[in-house]
mmCIF file of N, CA and C in Angstrom:
data_model
loop_
_atom_site.group_PDB
_atom_site.id
_atom_site.type_symbol
_atom_site.label_atom_id
_atom_site.label_comp_id
_atom_site.label_asym_id
_atom_site.label_seq_id
_atom_site.Cartn_x
_atom_site.Cartn_y
_atom_site.Cartn_z
ATOM 1 N N SER L 296 133.669 307.356 87.403
ATOM 2 C CA SER L 296 133.690 308.878 87.710
ATOM 3 C C SER L 296 134.600 309.549 86.617
ATOM 4 N N HIS L 297 134.540 310.859 86.734
ATOM 5 C CA HIS L 297 135.097 311.951 85.917
ATOM 6 C C HIS L 297 136.659 311.829 86.277
ATOM 7 N N SER L 298 137.110 311.682 87.433
ATOM 8 C CA SER L 298 138.556 311.471 87.912
ATOM 9 C C SER L 298 139.163 310.175 87.348
ATOM 10 N N ALA L 299 138.455 309.224 87.631
ATOM 11 C CA ALA L 299 138.901 307.946 86.881
ATOM 12 C C ALA L 299 139.022 307.793 85.442
ATOM 13 N N ALA L 300 138.176 308.419 84.771
ATOM 14 C CA ALA L 300 138.307 308.628 83.466
ATOM 15 C C ALA L 300 139.642 309.437 82.989
ATOM 16 N N LEU L 301 139.865 310.523 83.750
ATOM 17 C CA LEU L 301 141.040 311.449 83.397
ATOM 18 C C LEU L 301 142.305 310.665 83.825
ATOM 19 N N ASP L 302 142.254 310.011 84.861
ATOM 20 C CA ASP L 302 143.413 309.039 85.185
ATOM 21 C C ASP L 302 143.804 307.835 84.205
ATOM 22 N N LEU L 303 142.683 307.294 83.640
ATOM 23 C CA LEU L 303 142.923 306.473 82.592
ATOM 24 C C LEU L 303 143.428 307.074 81.244
ATOM 25 N N ALA L 304 142.835 308.128 80.998
ATOM 26 C CA ALA L 304 143.480 308.929 79.796
ATOM 27 C C ALA L 304 144.852 309.263 80.000
ATOM 28 N N SER L 305 145.069 309.833 81.128
ATOM 29 C CA SER L 305 146.521 310.319 81.416
ATOM 30 C C SER L 305 147.630 308.923 81.506
ATOM 31 N N ALA L 306 147.088 307.871 81.911
ATOM 32 C CA ALA L 306 147.819 306.668 81.897
ATOM 33 C C ALA L 306 148.118 306.207 80.361
ATOM 34 N N ARG L 307 147.029 306.136 79.860
ATOM 35 C CA ARG L 307 147.123 305.890 78.296
ATOM 36 C C ARG L 307 148.014 306.923 77.350
ATOM 37 N N HIS L 308 148.033 308.097 77.812
ATOM 38 C CA HIS L 308 148.948 309.009 77.195
ATOM 39 C C HIS L 308 150.386 308.761 77.423
ATOM 40 N N ALA L 309 150.490 308.540 78.617
ATOM 41 C CA ALA L 309 151.895 308.296 79.115
ATOM 42 C C ALA L 309 152.503 307.183 78.593
ATOM 43 N N SER L 310 151.568 305.953 78.332
ATOM 44 C CA SER L 310 152.102 304.699 77.773
ATOM 45 C C SER L 310 152.400 305.048 76.249
ATOM 46 N N GLU L 311 151.637 305.724 75.679
ATOM 47 C CA GLU L 311 151.940 305.889 74.242
ATOM 48 C C GLU L 311 153.002 306.832 74.160
ATOM 49 N N LYS L 312 153.371 307.625 74.901
ATOM 50 C CA LYS L 312 154.585 308.634 74.790
ATOM 51 C C LYS L 312 155.800 307.586 75.016
ATOM 52 N N ARG L 313 155.714 306.713 76.208
ATOM 53 C CA ARG L 313 156.734 305.737 76.527
ATOM 54 C C ARG L 313 157.128 304.701 74.982
ATOM 55 N N ASN L 314 155.945 304.365 74.566
ATOM 56 C CA ASN L 314 156.215 303.542 73.418
ATOM 57 C C ASN L 314 156.872 304.257 72.224
ATOM 58 N N ARG L 315 156.442 305.561 72.164
ATOM 59 C CA ARG L 315 157.031 306.532 71.016
ATOM 60 C C ARG L 315 158.561 306.681 71.421
ATOM 61 N N ILE L 316 158.959 306.837 72.314
ATOM 62 C CA ILE L 316 160.496 306.974 72.900
ATOM 63 C C ILE L 316 160.938 305.803 72.674
ATOM 64 N N MET L 317 160.476 304.472 72.943
ATOM 65 C CA MET L 317 161.306 303.069 72.618
ATOM 66 C C MET L 317 161.349 302.994 71.227
ATOM 67 N N ARG L 318 160.202 303.355 70.555
ATOM 68 C CA ARG L 318 160.441 303.225 68.782
ATOM 69 C C ARG L 318 161.335 304.133 68.322
ATOM 70 N N ALA L 319 161.447 305.454 68.825
ATOM 71 C CA ALA L 319 162.516 306.447 68.535
ATOM 72 C C ALA L 319 163.824 305.732 68.723
ATOM 73 N N ALA L 320 164.143 305.139 69.864
ATOM 74 C CA ALA L 320 165.397 304.686 70.165
ATOM 75 C C ALA L 320 165.869 303.523 69.304
ATOM 76 N N GLU L 321 164.930 302.784 68.912
ATOM 77 C CA GLU L 321 165.266 301.722 67.891
ATOM 78 C C GLU L 321 165.610 302.300 66.590
ATOM 79 N N THR L 322 164.936 303.254 66.262
ATOM 80 C CA THR L 322 165.109 303.934 64.882
ATOM 81 C C THR L 322 166.667 304.664 64.988
ATOM 82 N N VAL L 323 166.757 305.245 66.101
ATOM 83 C CA VAL L 323 168.338 305.763 65.962
ATOM 84 C C VAL L 323 169.219 304.803 66.216
ATOM 85 N N TRP L 324 169.011 303.714 67.131
ATOM 86 C CA TRP L 324 170.038 302.577 67.159
ATOM 87 C C TRP L 324 170.186 301.820 65.915
ATOM 88 N N HIS L 325 169.167 301.934 64.846
ATOM 89 C CA HIS L 325 169.518 301.276 63.608
ATOM 90 C C HIS L 325 170.390 302.307 62.662
ATOM 91 N N ARG L 326 170.203 303.600 63.011
ATOM 92 C CA ARG L 326 171.126 304.612 62.370
ATOM 93 C C ARG L 326 172.332 304.562 62.684
ATOM 94 N N ARG L 327 172.708 304.579 64.064
ATOM 95 C CA ARG L 327 173.932 304.745 64.612
ATOM 96 C C ARG L 327 174.044 303.627 65.773
ATOM 97 N N ALA L 328 175.275 303.056 66.268
ATOM 98 C CA ALA L 328 175.416 302.159 67.297
ATOM 99 C C ALA L 328 174.890 302.537 68.494
ATOM 100 N N LEU L 329 174.520 301.607 69.270
ATOM 101 C CA LEU L 329 174.025 301.892 70.415
ATOM 102 C C LEU L 329 174.784 302.891 71.422
ATOM 103 N N ALA L 330 176.226 302.506 71.252
ATOM 104 C CA ALA L 330 177.118 303.387 72.041
ATOM 105 C C ALA L 330 177.302 304.682 71.697
ATOM 106 N N LEU L 331 176.877 305.025 70.308
ATOM 107 C CA LEU L 331 177.168 306.403 69.697
ATOM 108 C C LEU L 331 175.983 306.999 69.773
ATOM 109 N N ALA L 332 174.678 306.587 70.093
ATOM 110 C CA ALA L 332 173.368 307.301 70.050
ATOM 111 C C ALA L 332 173.441 308.088 71.501
ATOM 112 N N SER L 333 172.964 309.217 71.344
ATOM 113 C CA SER L 333 172.491 310.117 72.530
ATOM 114 C C SER L 333 171.304 310.049 73.282
ATOM 115 N N MET L 334 171.007 310.229 74.322
ATOM 116 C CA MET L 334 169.721 310.592 74.819
ATOM 117 C C MET L 334 169.038 311.743 74.045
ATOM 118 N N GLU L 335 169.787 312.620 73.884
ATOM 119 C CA GLU L 335 169.152 313.930 73.203
ATOM 120 C C GLU L 335 168.688 313.645 71.764
ATOM 121 N N GLU L 336 169.624 312.749 70.961
ATOM 122 C CA GLU L 336 169.129 312.369 69.711
ATOM 123 C C GLU L 336 167.780 311.698 69.667
ATOM 124 N N ILE L 337 167.784 310.705 70.712
ATOM 125 C CA ILE L 337 166.355 309.758 70.781
ATOM 126 C C ILE L 337 165.436 310.696 71.197
ATOM 127 N N ALA L 338 165.656 311.695 72.087
ATOM 128 C CA ALA L 338 164.384 312.475 72.499
ATOM 129 C C ALA L 338 164.087 313.326 71.360
ATOM 130 N N SER L 339 164.892 313.830 70.386
ATOM 131 C CA SER L 339 164.614 314.596 69.245
ATOM 132 C C SER L 339 163.806 313.552 68.369
ATOM 133 N N GLU L 340 164.237 312.559 68.043
ATOM 134 C CA GLU L 340 163.362 311.434 67.081
ATOM 135 C C GLU L 340 162.154 311.203 67.671
ATOM 136 N N ALA L 341 161.979 311.232 68.954
ATOM 137 C CA ALA L 341 160.564 310.913 69.673
ATOM 138 C C ALA L 341 159.696 312.257 69.431
ATOM 139 N N GLY L 342 160.377 313.503 69.434
ATOM 140 C CA GLY L 342 159.634 314.631 69.593
ATOM 141 C C GLY L 342 159.295 314.954 70.988
ATOM 142 N N VAL L 343 160.165 314.601 71.863
ATOM 143 C CA VAL L 343 160.146 315.061 73.222
ATOM 144 C C VAL L 343 161.303 315.637 73.852
ATOM 145 N N SER L 344 161.099 316.391 74.926
ATOM 146 C CA SER L 344 162.385 316.894 75.514
ATOM 147 C C SER L 344 163.157 315.809 76.213
ATOM 148 N N LYS L 345 164.461 316.178 76.323
ATOM 149 C CA LYS L 345 165.294 315.259 77.220
ATOM 150 C C LYS L 345 164.760 314.908 78.767
ATOM 151 N N GLY L 346 164.273 316.032 79.090
ATOM 152 C CA GLY L 346 163.728 315.857 80.400
ATOM 153 C C GLY L 346 162.433 314.774 80.597
ATOM 154 N N THR L 347 161.657 314.885 79.503
ATOM 155 C CA THR L 347 160.474 313.805 79.260
ATOM 156 C C THR L 347 161.052 312.473 79.245
ATOM 157 N N LEU L 348 162.194 312.363 78.285
ATOM 158 C CA LEU L 348 162.872 311.005 78.259
ATOM 159 C C LEU L 348 163.360 310.527 79.531
ATOM 160 N N TYR L 349 164.049 311.455 80.381
ATOM 161 C CA TYR L 349 164.374 310.855 81.668
ATOM 162 C C TYR L 349 163.366 310.786 82.692
ATOM 163 N N ASN L 350 162.173 311.167 82.515
ATOM 164 C CA ASN L 350 161.004 310.934 83.333
ATOM 165 C C ASN L 350 160.699 309.540 83.204
ATOM 166 N N PHE L 351 160.820 309.016 82.199
ATOM 167 C CA PHE L 351 160.533 307.509 81.652
ATOM 168 C C PHE L 351 161.603 306.524 81.960
ATOM 169 N N PHE L 352 162.823 307.011 81.616
ATOM 170 C CA PHE L 352 164.040 306.080 81.593
ATOM 171 C C PHE L 352 165.151 306.879 82.331
ATOM 172 N N ARG L 353 165.820 306.220 83.329
ATOM 173 C CA ARG L 353 166.984 306.675 84.140
ATOM 174 C C ARG L 353 168.181 306.843 83.116
ATOM 175 N N ASN L 354 168.497 306.180 81.973
ATOM 176 C CA ASN L 354 169.686 306.261 81.251
ATOM 177 C C ASN L 354 169.469 305.439 80.169
ATOM 178 N N LYS L 355 170.451 305.466 79.255
ATOM 179 C CA LYS L 355 170.328 304.638 78.003
ATOM 180 C C LYS L 355 170.189 303.051 78.136
ATOM 181 N N GLU L 356 170.883 302.528 79.206
ATOM 182 C CA GLU L 356 170.740 301.132 79.531
ATOM 183 C C GLU L 356 169.403 300.843 80.024
ATOM 184 N N ASP L 357 168.758 301.586 80.551
ATOM 185 C CA ASP L 357 167.296 301.430 81.206
ATOM 186 C C ASP L 357 166.454 301.382 80.015
ATOM 187 N N LEU L 358 166.823 302.217 78.928
ATOM 188 C CA LEU L 358 165.846 302.624 77.774
ATOM 189 C C LEU L 358 166.068 301.265 76.833
ATOM 190 N N PHE L 359 167.409 300.851 76.796
ATOM 191 C CA PHE L 359 167.689 299.587 76.168
ATOM 192 C C PHE L 359 166.860 298.445 76.457
ATOM 193 N N VAL L 360 167.049 298.076 77.901
ATOM 194 C CA VAL L 360 166.369 297.036 78.456
ATOM 195 C C VAL L 360 164.963 297.070 78.258
ATOM 196 N N ALA L 361 164.204 298.043 78.609
ATOM 197 C CA ALA L 361 162.880 298.223 78.336
ATOM 198 C C ALA L 361 162.398 298.148 76.940
ATOM 199 N N THR L 362 163.311 298.302 75.980
ATOM 200 C CA THR L 362 162.933 298.175 74.570
ATOM 201 C C THR L 362 163.143 296.948 74.060
ATOM 202 N N VAL L 363 164.029 296.134 74.741
ATOM 203 C CA VAL L 363 164.412 294.720 74.534
ATOM 204 C C VAL L 363 163.180 293.991 75.095
ATOM 205 N N MET L 364 162.763 294.201 76.292
ATOM 206 C CA MET L 364 161.940 293.437 77.030
ATOM 207 C C MET L 364 160.501 293.635 76.702
ATOM 208 N N ALA L 365 160.211 294.696 75.782
ATOM 209 C CA ALA L 365 158.715 295.024 75.476
ATOM 210 C C ALA L 365 158.084 293.959 74.937
ATOM 211 N N PRO L 366 158.384 293.288 73.839
ATOM 212 C CA PRO L 366 157.789 292.228 73.225
ATOM 213 C C PRO L 366 157.289 291.130 74.427
ATOM 214 N N TYR L 367 158.331 290.692 75.107
ATOM 215 C CA TYR L 367 158.282 289.647 76.066
ATOM 216 C C TYR L 367 157.060 290.147 77.013
ATOM 217 N N ASP L 368 157.254 291.563 77.551
ATOM 218 C CA ASP L 368 156.130 292.071 78.491
ATOM 219 C C ASP L 368 154.826 291.952 77.949
ATOM 220 N N GLU L 369 154.621 292.417 76.501
ATOM 221 C CA GLU L 369 153.278 292.275 76.008
ATOM 222 C C GLU L 369 152.802 291.144 76.008
ATOM 223 N N PHE L 370 153.653 289.792 75.589
ATOM 224 C CA PHE L 370 153.402 288.548 75.447
ATOM 225 C C PHE L 370 152.854 287.952 76.956
ATOM 226 N N ARG L 371 153.504 288.527 77.861
ATOM 227 C CA ARG L 371 153.148 288.030 79.316
ATOM 228 C C ARG L 371 151.830 288.591 79.543
ATOM 229 N N GLU L 372 151.575 289.824 79.351
ATOM 230 C CA GLU L 372 150.252 290.496 79.797
ATOM 231 C C GLU L 372 149.145 289.808 78.862
ATOM 232 N N THR L 373 149.419 289.434 77.667
ATOM 233 C CA THR L 373 148.252 288.822 76.874
ATOM 234 C C THR L 373 147.739 287.316 77.438
ATOM 235 N N PHE L 374 148.727 286.892 78.050
ATOM 236 C CA PHE L 374 148.397 285.472 78.395
ATOM 237 C C PHE L 374 148.310 285.280 80.010
ATOM 238 N N SER L 375 148.460 286.400 80.638
ATOM 239 C CA SER L 375 148.194 286.435 82.105
ATOM 240 C C SER L 375 146.809 286.572 82.526
ATOM 241 N N PRO L 376 146.516 285.877 83.736
ATOM 242 C CA PRO L 376 144.930 286.353 84.046
ATOM 243 C C PRO L 376 144.865 287.780 84.454
ATOM 244 N N ARG L 377 143.902 288.316 84.405
ATOM 245 C CA ARG L 377 143.703 289.913 84.822
ATOM 246 C C ARG L 377 143.823 290.005 86.205
ATOM 247 N N ASP L 378 143.162 289.158 87.012
ATOM 248 C CA ASP L 378 143.219 289.409 88.381
ATOM 249 C C ASP L 378 144.072 288.434 89.027
ATOM 250 N N GLN L 379 145.419 288.570 88.989
ATOM 251 C CA GLN L 379 146.382 287.663 89.573
ATOM 252 C C GLN L 379 146.363 287.827 90.806
ATOM 253 N N LYS L 380 145.948 286.788 91.645
ATOM 254 C CA LYS L 380 145.990 286.739 93.137
ATOM 255 C C LYS L 380 147.081 285.753 93.557
ATOM 256 N N SER L 381 147.787 286.297 94.587
ATOM 257 C CA SER L 381 149.121 285.448 94.958
ATOM 258 C C SER L 381 148.468 284.177 95.767
ATOM 259 N N VAL L 382 149.080 283.176 95.526
ATOM 260 C CA VAL L 382 148.613 281.802 96.186
ATOM 261 C C VAL L 382 149.637 281.777 97.198
ATOM 262 N N VAL L 383 149.076 281.618 98.499
ATOM 263 C CA VAL L 383 149.845 281.512 99.821
ATOM 264 C C VAL L 383 149.893 280.188 100.127
#
């Protein structure tokens, strides 16, 4: 349906924005130490507002953990069955 297509496009856009923020964070952290990098600097590097950044990540620690875990999450998704059913 049209609504489902819009939902999918919206989810894809949000995912791309989240990934852009994480890549920007890595860029900033390479330029400056993690402790010295500000969320404002990361938002600017990503081309988003600070409010948008906080919509995706609670704080710098949350962003750091998500960035570090991203490759593991992608690996897990690649090798996980699509319709995981719990075994009871």
